[in-house]
mmCIF file of C-alpha atoms in Angstrom:
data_model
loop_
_atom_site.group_PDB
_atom_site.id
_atom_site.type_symbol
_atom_site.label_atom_id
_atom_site.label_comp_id
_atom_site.label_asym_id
_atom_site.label_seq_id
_atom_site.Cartn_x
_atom_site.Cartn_y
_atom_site.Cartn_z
ATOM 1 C CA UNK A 1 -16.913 -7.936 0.929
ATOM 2 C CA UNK A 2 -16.421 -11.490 2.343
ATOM 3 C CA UNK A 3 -14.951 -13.032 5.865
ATOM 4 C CA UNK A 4 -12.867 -15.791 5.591
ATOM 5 C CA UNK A 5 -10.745 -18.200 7.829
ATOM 6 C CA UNK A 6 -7.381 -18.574 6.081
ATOM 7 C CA UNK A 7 -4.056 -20.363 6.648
ATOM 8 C CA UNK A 8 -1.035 -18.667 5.932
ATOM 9 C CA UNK A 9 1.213 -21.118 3.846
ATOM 10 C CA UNK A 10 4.116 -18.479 3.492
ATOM 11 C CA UNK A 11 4.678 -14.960 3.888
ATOM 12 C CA UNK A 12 5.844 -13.481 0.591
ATOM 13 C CA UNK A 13 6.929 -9.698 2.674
ATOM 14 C CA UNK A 14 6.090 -7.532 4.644
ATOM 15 C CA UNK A 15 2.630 -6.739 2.774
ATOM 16 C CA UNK A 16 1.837 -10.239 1.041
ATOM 17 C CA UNK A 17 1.023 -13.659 2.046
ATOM 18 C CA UNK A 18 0.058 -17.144 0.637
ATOM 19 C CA UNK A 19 -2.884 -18.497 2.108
ATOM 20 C CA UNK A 20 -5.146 -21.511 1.947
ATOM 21 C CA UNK A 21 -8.681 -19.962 2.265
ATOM 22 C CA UNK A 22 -11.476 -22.093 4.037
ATOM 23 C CA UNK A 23 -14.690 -21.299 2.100
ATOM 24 C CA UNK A 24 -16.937 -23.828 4.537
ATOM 25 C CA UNK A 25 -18.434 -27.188 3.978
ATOM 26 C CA UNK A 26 -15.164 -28.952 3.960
ATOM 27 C CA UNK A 27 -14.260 -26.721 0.746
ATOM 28 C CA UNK A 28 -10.828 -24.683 0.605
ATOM 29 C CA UNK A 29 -8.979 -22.782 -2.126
ATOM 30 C CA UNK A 30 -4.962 -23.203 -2.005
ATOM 31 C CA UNK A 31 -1.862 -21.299 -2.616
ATOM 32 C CA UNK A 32 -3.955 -17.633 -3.151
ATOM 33 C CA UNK A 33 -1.879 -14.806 -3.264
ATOM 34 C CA UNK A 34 -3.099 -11.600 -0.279
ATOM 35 C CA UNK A 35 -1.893 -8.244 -0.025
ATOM 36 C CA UNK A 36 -2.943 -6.309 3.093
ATOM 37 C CA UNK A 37 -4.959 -3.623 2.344
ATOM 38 C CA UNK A 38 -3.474 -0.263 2.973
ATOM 39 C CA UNK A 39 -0.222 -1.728 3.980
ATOM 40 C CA UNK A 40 2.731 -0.911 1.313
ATOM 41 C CA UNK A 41 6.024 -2.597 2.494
ATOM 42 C CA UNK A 42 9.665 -2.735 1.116
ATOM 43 C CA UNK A 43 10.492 -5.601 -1.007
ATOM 44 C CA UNK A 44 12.601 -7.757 0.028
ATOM 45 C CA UNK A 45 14.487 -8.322 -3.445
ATOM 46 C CA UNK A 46 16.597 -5.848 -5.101
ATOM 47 C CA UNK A 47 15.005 -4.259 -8.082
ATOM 48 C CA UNK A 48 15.632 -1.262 -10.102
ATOM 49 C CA UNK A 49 14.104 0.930 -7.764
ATOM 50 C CA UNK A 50 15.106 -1.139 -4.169
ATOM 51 C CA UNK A 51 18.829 -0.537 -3.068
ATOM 52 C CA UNK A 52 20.460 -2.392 -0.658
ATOM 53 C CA UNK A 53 18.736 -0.534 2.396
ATOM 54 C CA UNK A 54 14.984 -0.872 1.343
ATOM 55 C CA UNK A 55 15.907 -4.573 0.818
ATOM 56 C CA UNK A 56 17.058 -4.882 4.535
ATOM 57 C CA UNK A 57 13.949 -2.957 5.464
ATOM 58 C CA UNK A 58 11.577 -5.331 3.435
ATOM 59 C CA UNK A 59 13.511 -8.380 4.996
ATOM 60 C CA UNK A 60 12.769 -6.292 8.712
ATOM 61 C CA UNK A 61 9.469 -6.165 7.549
ATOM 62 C CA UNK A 62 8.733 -9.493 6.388
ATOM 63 C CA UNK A 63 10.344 -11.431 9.827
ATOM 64 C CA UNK A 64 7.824 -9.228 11.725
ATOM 65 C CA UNK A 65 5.023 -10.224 9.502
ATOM 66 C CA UNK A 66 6.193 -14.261 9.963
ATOM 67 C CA UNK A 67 6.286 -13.217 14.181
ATOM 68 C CA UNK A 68 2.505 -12.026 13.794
ATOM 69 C CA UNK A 69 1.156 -14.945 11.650
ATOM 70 C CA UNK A 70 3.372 -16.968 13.559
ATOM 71 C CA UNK A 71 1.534 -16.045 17.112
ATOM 72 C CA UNK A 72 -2.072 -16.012 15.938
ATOM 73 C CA UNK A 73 -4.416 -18.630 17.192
ATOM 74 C CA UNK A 74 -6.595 -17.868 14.200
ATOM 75 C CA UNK A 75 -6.190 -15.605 10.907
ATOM 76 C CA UNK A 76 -9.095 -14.050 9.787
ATOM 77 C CA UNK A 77 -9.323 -12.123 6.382
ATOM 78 C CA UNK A 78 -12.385 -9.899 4.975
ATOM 79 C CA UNK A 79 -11.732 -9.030 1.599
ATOM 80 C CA UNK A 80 -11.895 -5.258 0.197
ATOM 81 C CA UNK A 81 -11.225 -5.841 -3.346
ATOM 82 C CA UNK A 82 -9.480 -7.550 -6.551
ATOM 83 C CA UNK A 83 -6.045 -5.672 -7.351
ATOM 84 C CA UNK A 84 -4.308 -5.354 -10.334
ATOM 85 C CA UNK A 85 -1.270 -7.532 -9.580
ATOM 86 C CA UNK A 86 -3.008 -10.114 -6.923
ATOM 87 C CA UNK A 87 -6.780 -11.942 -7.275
ATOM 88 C CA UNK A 88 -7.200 -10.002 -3.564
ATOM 89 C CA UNK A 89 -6.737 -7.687 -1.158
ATOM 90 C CA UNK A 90 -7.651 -8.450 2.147
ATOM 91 C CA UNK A 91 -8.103 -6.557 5.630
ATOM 92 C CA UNK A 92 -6.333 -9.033 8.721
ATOM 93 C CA UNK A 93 -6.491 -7.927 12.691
ATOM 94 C CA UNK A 94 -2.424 -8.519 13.183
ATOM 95 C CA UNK A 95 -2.535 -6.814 16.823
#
């Protein structure tokens, strides 16, 4: 598990973000793809399993995810693992 100070670049929905990641010494990965750990969010597209509901849930979900990023002084992330579908997962205080 690591601790990181990231900026968020974009939030993808209401459980995934874009984020520069400053690994110290001047040194910083870009554009890496985050889900929150233990967070599982509509999507925000429609899909062959997301009607037209879930997709105005996910969009619900995503704006209050942009309010939170959007009203932090600073974003810290710990990782908990590598996923499947994303290089990490990552634990964030949003409160």
């Amino acid at each position: 598990m690591y601790t990181y100070n990231v900026k968020v670049k974009r939030v993808v929905d209401g459980d995934t973000v874009i984020v520069d990641i400053d690994l110290g010494f001047s040194t910083w990965v870009k554009n890496i793809w985050l889900r929150l750990d233990r967070v599982d969010a509509y999507e925000t597209r429609l899909g062959k399993n997301t009607d037209e509901k879930q997709k105005a849930l996910g969009i619900e979900a995503r704006e209050w995810l942009t309010k939170k990023v959007e009203d932090a002084h600073e974003i810290i992330v710990t990782t908990t693992r590598t996923g499947k579908n994303n290089p990490l997962s990552m634990a964030a205080p949003l409160a």
